[in-house]
Every structure is written in structure tokens, then in C-alpha cells.
XYZ file of C-alpha atoms in Angstrom:
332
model
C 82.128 86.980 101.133
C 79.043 89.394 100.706
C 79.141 92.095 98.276
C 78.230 95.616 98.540
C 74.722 96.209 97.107
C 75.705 98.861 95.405
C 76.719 96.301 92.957
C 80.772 96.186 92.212
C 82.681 92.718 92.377
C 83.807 91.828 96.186
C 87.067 90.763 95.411
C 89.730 90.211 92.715
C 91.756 86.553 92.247
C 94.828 85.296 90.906
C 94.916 87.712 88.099
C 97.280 87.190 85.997
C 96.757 101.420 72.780
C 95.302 102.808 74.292
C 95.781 104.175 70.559
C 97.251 107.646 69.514
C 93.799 109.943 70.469
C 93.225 108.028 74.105
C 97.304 108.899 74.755
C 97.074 112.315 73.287
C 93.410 113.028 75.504
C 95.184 111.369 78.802
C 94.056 108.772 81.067
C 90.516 109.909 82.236
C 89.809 111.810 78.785
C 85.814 111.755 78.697
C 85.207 109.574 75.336
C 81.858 111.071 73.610
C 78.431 108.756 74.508
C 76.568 107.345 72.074
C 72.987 107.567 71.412
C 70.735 103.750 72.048
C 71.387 102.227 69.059
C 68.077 102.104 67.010
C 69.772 99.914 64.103
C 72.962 97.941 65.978
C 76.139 97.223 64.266
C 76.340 94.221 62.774
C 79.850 93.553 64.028
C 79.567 95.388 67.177
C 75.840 95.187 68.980
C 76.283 98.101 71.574
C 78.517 100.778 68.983
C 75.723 103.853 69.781
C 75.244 102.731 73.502
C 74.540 105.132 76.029
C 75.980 102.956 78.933
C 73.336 103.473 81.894
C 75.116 105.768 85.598
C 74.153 104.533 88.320
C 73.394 106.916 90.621
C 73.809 105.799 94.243
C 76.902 104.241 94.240
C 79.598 104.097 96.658
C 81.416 107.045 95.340
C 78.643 108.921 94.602
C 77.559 109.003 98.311
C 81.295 109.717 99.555
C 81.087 112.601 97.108
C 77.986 113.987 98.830
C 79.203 113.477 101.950
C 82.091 115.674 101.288
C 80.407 118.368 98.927
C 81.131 120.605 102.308
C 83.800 119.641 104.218
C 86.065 118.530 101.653
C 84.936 120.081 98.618
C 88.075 119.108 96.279
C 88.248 115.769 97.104
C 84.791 115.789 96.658
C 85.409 117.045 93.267
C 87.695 114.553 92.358
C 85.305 111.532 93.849
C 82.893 112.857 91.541
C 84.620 112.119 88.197
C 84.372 108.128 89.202
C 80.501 108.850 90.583
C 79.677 110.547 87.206
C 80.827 107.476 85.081
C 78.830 104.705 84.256
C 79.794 101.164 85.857
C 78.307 97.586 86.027
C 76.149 96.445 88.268
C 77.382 92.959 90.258
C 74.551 90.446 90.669
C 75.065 87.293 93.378
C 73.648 85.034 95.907
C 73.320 88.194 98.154
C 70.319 89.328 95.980
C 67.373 87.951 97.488
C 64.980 88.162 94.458
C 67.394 88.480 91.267
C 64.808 88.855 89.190
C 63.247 92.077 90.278
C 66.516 93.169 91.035
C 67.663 92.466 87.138
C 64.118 94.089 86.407
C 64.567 97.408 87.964
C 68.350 98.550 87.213
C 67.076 97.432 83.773
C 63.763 99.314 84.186
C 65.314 102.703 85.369
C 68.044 102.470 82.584
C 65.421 101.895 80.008
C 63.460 104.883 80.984
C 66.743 106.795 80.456
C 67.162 105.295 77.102
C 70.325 103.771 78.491
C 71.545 100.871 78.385
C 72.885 99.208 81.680
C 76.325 96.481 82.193
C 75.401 93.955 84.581
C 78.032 91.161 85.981
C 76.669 87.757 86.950
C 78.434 86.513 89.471
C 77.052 83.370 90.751
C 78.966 80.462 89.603
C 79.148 77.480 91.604
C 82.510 77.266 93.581
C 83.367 80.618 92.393
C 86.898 81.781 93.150
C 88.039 78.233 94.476
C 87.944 79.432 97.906
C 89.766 83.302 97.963
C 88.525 86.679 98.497
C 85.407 86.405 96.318
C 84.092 83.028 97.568
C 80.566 81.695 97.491
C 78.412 81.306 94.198
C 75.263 78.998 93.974
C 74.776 75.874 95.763
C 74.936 73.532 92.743
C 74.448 73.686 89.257
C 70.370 72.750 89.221
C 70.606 76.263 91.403
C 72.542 78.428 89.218
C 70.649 77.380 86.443
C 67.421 78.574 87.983
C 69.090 81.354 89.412
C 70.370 82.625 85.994
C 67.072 81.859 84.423
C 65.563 84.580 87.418
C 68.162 86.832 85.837
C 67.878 86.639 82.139
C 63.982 87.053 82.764
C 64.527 90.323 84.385
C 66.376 91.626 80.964
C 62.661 91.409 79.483
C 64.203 92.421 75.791
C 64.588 95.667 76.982
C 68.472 96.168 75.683
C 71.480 95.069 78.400
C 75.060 94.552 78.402
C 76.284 91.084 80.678
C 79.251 89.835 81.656
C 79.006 86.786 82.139
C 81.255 85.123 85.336
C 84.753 86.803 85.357
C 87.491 84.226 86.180
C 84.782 81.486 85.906
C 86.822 80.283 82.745
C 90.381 81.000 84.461
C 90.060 80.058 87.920
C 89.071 76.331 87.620
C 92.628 74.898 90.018
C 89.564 73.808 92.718
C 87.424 71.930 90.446
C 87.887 68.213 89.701
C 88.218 67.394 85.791
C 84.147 66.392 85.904
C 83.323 69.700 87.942
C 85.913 71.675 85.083
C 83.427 70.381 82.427
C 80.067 71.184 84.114
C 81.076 74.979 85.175
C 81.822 75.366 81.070
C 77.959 73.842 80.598
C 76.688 76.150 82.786
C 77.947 78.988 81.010
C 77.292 77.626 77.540
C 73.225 77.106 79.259
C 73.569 81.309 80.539
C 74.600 82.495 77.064
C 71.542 80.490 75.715
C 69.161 82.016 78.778
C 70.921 85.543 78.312
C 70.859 85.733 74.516
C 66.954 84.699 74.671
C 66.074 87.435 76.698
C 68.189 89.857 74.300
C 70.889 90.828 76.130
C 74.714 91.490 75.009
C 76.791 88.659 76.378
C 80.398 88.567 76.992
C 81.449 85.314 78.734
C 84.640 86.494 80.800
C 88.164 85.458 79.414
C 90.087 86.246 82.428
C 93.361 88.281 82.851
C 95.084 89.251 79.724
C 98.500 87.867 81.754
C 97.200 83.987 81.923
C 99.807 83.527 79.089
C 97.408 80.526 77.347
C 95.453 81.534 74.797
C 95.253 78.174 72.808
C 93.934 76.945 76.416
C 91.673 79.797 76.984
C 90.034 79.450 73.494
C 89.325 76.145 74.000
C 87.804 77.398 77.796
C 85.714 79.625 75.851
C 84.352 77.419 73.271
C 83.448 75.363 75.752
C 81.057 77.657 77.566
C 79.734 78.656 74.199
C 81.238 81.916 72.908
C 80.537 81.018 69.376
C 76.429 81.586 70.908
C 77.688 84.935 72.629
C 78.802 88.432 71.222
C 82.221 88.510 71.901
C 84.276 88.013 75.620
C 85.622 90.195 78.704
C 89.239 90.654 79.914
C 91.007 92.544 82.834
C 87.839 92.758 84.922
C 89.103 94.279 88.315
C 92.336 94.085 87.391
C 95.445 96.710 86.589
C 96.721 95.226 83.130
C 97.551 98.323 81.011
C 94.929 98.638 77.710
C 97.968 97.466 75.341
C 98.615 94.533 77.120
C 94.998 93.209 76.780
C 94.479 94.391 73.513
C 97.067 92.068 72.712
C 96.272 89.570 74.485
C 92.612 89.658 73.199
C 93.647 89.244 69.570
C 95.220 86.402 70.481
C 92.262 84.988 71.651
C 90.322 86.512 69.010
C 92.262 84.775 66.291
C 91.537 81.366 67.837
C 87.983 82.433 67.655
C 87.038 83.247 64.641
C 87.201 86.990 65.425
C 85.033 87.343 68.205
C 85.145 90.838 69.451
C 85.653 91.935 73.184
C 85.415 94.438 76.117
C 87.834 95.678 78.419
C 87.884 96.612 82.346
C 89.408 99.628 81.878
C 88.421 101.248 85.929
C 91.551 101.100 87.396
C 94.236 100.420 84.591
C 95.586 104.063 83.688
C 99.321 103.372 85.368
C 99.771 100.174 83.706
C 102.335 100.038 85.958
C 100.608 96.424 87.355
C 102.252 92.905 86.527
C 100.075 89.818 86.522
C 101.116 89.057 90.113
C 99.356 92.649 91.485
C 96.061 91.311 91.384
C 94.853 92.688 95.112
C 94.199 96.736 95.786
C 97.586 97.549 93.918
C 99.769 100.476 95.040
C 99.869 103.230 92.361
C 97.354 103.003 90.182
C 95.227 105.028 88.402
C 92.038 105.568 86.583
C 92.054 104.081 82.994
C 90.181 105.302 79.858
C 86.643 106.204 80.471
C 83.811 104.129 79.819
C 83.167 104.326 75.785
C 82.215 102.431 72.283
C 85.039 104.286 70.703
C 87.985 102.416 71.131
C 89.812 102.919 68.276
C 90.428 99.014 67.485
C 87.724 97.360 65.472
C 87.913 94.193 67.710
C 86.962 95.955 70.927
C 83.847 96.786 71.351
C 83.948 98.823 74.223
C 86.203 99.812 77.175
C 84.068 99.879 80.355
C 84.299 100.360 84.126
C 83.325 97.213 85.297
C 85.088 96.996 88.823
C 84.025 99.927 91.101
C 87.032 102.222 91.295
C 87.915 102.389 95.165
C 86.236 99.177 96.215
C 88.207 97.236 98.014
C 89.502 93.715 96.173
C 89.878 92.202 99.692
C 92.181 92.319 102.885
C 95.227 92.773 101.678
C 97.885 96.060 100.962
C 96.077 97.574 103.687
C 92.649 97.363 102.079
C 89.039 96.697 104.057
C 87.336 93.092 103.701
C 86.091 92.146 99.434
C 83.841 94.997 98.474
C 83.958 97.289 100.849
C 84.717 101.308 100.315
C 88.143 102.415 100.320
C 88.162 106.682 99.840
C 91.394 106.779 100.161
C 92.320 104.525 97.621
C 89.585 106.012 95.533
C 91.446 109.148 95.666
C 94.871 108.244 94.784
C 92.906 106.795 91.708
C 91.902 109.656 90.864
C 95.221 111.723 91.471
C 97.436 109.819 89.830
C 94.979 109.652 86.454
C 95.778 113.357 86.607
């Protein structure tokens, strides 16, 4: 299913504390920025980044368009617009490469640092809302080669396939074993052009962490910085903070990231994977997490794009205002 260029995920899948200060500030409490790092952390590579907002996204036109007409709801559009959020990359871009090379390019100038997603793996999502990937692995692996080049050492964050590790049901045993070489090859391409790499870990409610670990060893975390969880999904911050440690345990206390876009009502079981009812914005976008094992909470989904056709929402990707807004409402 094509994505919107404006770069959030098309879809979701099967998906499966927020300490003392994020309670006490409330859901979309504005976490201070860092400065670019000029010396990194040792333990975690993007502490003092300045995460890189995009500025023509889907929300941020919706605000415009409402700046008159509707000029509270434009208001409240505005405080997803203003945050910073990855950038999806796919089959649908053309020339990957330049692509990579200019969101990389116009962050750099900022002295920001961009999150992209790469989102290309063969046989990705076994068939659901976010179907499609490259057509083989010789493909992806030039494909992700075009990508890494367009880093060009200039400082990026990447998350690397979400549910590529979880969502393997489609793939025969031989096909399981090739997807996890294909990531293990993209850390190695990634990591040589100096970005950040998080190899996705899936939802925080798949319940296997001794299976997961192995997943990720497989597709060569020990080579990466650390792993993703929750991306575009509703699990409350807790929940996958827990559920990371477990993982982190099993891997020698590799550090990780959390999709925190859409998470504030926590409200979500494992089974609300698609445009749940009644969420909310989660923690914004930020390096200071409180919890020396997470690196960063960040907005990788697009907050009111839609996860596919279903609770009422418009086809994988597309913009959902509506939804957008109750986001925003019910963060308070």
C-alpha cells in the first residue's frame, strides 16, 4: 500500500514511567532539546540531539489550512506540526538516495539531527495493511546500500524495519533466516555511513522476550546501538519500559527508543493495534527519559495518520484530522 510522502509509516500490524517528572509535567509536557552532540555519550550516542522538524508534514499543512477558519483547532494541530517526527523511507521513493541525502542535508544545515525509518523489507507485513517491501533480497540490499549512502557521515538516527523481527508468520523457516541477514547486512551498511541504528523489536505486548532476543541477535544488534519498541502503536511508556529491560537483559544491556506519538492514554491492549479509539498524545519527543536504558522517546508514527481501513479510518497512511484532534484533546 503506498505511503504518504510526507514520510510516516502506512499502516500498523498485529501489534501486540513515564517516571515521576513526565507524570507530574502531563502527557504532552515539552521535554527541553538538546544541543548536536559535539562529544556523544558513550552509553547513549544521540543524549545532546536536537531531533530535526520537519516542516511540511501532514499536520503542519492541516494547521495552515485552518490558521483562519478554524483557528483553535488549528492551534491544537500545531502542537503535533511543531514536534519533530521520523521520516518513512520505501519502495515509493524513486531515488532513495537523494531522498536520504536531502532530509539529511536540510537537517544538517540546522545542526539537527533527523530519525529516519527504513521500511523496505522483503515481504514486509506478511500481506496486511502495510504490504509491499523490495522485490528480493539482492534488491533490498542495493536498495539499503542507496540509503545508507545518502547518510554521508553527516549524523542520523534509523530505525531499522519495525515488525521486520516480529511479523515473520508468512515467511518459510529459510525465508525467517534470510530477513534476519538482511538486517544484520543494514546495520553493517548503516553503521558505515555513521548513522544511529536501532533494529526494531516490535510491540512491547509480544510476551517473548527470550524469542525476541534471539530475533535480534540474529539481525545483528550486538553491531547496532540499541533497538525500537511500540512504533505506531498505543502501549503505555511503563509497559514498554518493561518490556524493554527484559529484552535488554538478554542483551547485554543494549539500550532502546520508544514510539511514544500516540501512547499518552495507555488505555490500548496488545489487540488495539489499528487507529484505536481514545487515545492520546504521549510524551514529547526527547533524550531525557529519565531511565538510563532508554535513550530517547520519539514520535516515530505520524500522529493522525491513518494505520489503515479500519475503526472508521482512511486507507494506510492517509490523513485523518479528526483523529488528529482527539489526539490532541484527550493529551490535554
Amino acid at each position: 500500500m503506498p505511503q504518504s510522502r510526507t514520510g510516516a509509516r502506512p499502516g500498523a500490524i498485529r501489534r501486540r514511567i513515564v517516571f515521576a517528572l513526565f507524570l507530574a509535567a502531563g502527557t504532552l509536557a515539552a521535554f527541553p532539546t538538546n544541543a548536536v552532540a559535539a562529544d556523544p555519550d558513550p552509553v547513549n550516542p544521540i543524549a545532546r540531539a536536537r531531533f530535526y522538524v520537519q516542516p511540511r508534514t501532514h499536520a503542519a499543512r492541516q494547521a495552515d489550512a485552518w490558521r483562519r477558519s478554524r483557528p483553535r483547532d488549528a492551534a491544537l494541530i500545531e502542537r503535533i506540526a511543531s514536534q519533530p517526527q521520523a521520516v518513512w523511507f520505501g519502495e515509493w521513493n524513486r531515488d532513495v538516495r537523494a531522498d536520504v541525502d536531502a532530509l539529511v542535508g536540510a537537517a544538517s544545515a540546522q545542526g539537527a539531527v533527523p530519525v529516519l525509518v527504513a521500511y523496505n523489507i522483503p515481504q514486509r507485513d506478511c500481506g496486511l495493511y502495510s504490504a509491499g517491501g523490495a522485490r528480493g533480497a539482492d534488491n533490498y540490499r542495493r536498495w539499503i546500500r542507496a540509503f545508507a549512502a545518502g547518510i554521508r557521515n553527516r549524523g542520523a538516527v534509523v530505525i531499522l524495519e519495525p515488525d521486520a523481527t516480529m511479523v515473520t508468520d508468512c515467511l518459510s523457516p529459510a525465508a525467517r533466516q534470510e530477513r534476519f541477514r538482511l538486517l544484520g547486512e543494514a546495520v553493517d551498511a548503516l553503521k558505515g555511513a555513521g548513522a544511529t541504528v536501532y533494529v526494531d523489536g516490535g510491540s512491547p505486548t509480544y510476551g517473548h522476550p527470550e524469542e525476541m532476543a534471539a530475533r535480534l541477535r540474529a539481525s545483528g544488534i550486538d553491531r547496532a546501538d540499541g533497538f525500537s519498541l511500540n512504533v505506531s502503536n498505543f502501549i503505555a511508556t511503563p509497559r514498554a519500559i518493561a518490556a524493554g529491560e527484559q529484552l535488554s537483559r538478554r542483551l547485554g544491556g543494549k539500550h532502546f527508543v520508544i514510539d511514544t506519538s500516540r501512547n499518552g492514554a495507555g488505555t490500548a491492549t496488545g489487540h488495539d493495534w489499528c487507529n484505536a479509539q481514545d487515545q492520546a498524545l504521549g510524551a514529547a519527543p526527547t533524550t531525557r527519559t529519565g531511565h538510563a536504558l532508554v535513550d530517547a522517546f520519539l514520535w516515530i508514527k505520524h500522529p493522525g495518520e491513518s494505520d489503515g481501513t479500519c475503526n472508521g479510518g482512511p486507507e494506510a497512511g492517509g490523513w485523518w484530522a479528526d483523529y488528529a484532534l482527539n489526539l490532541v484533546r484527550r493529551a490535554g
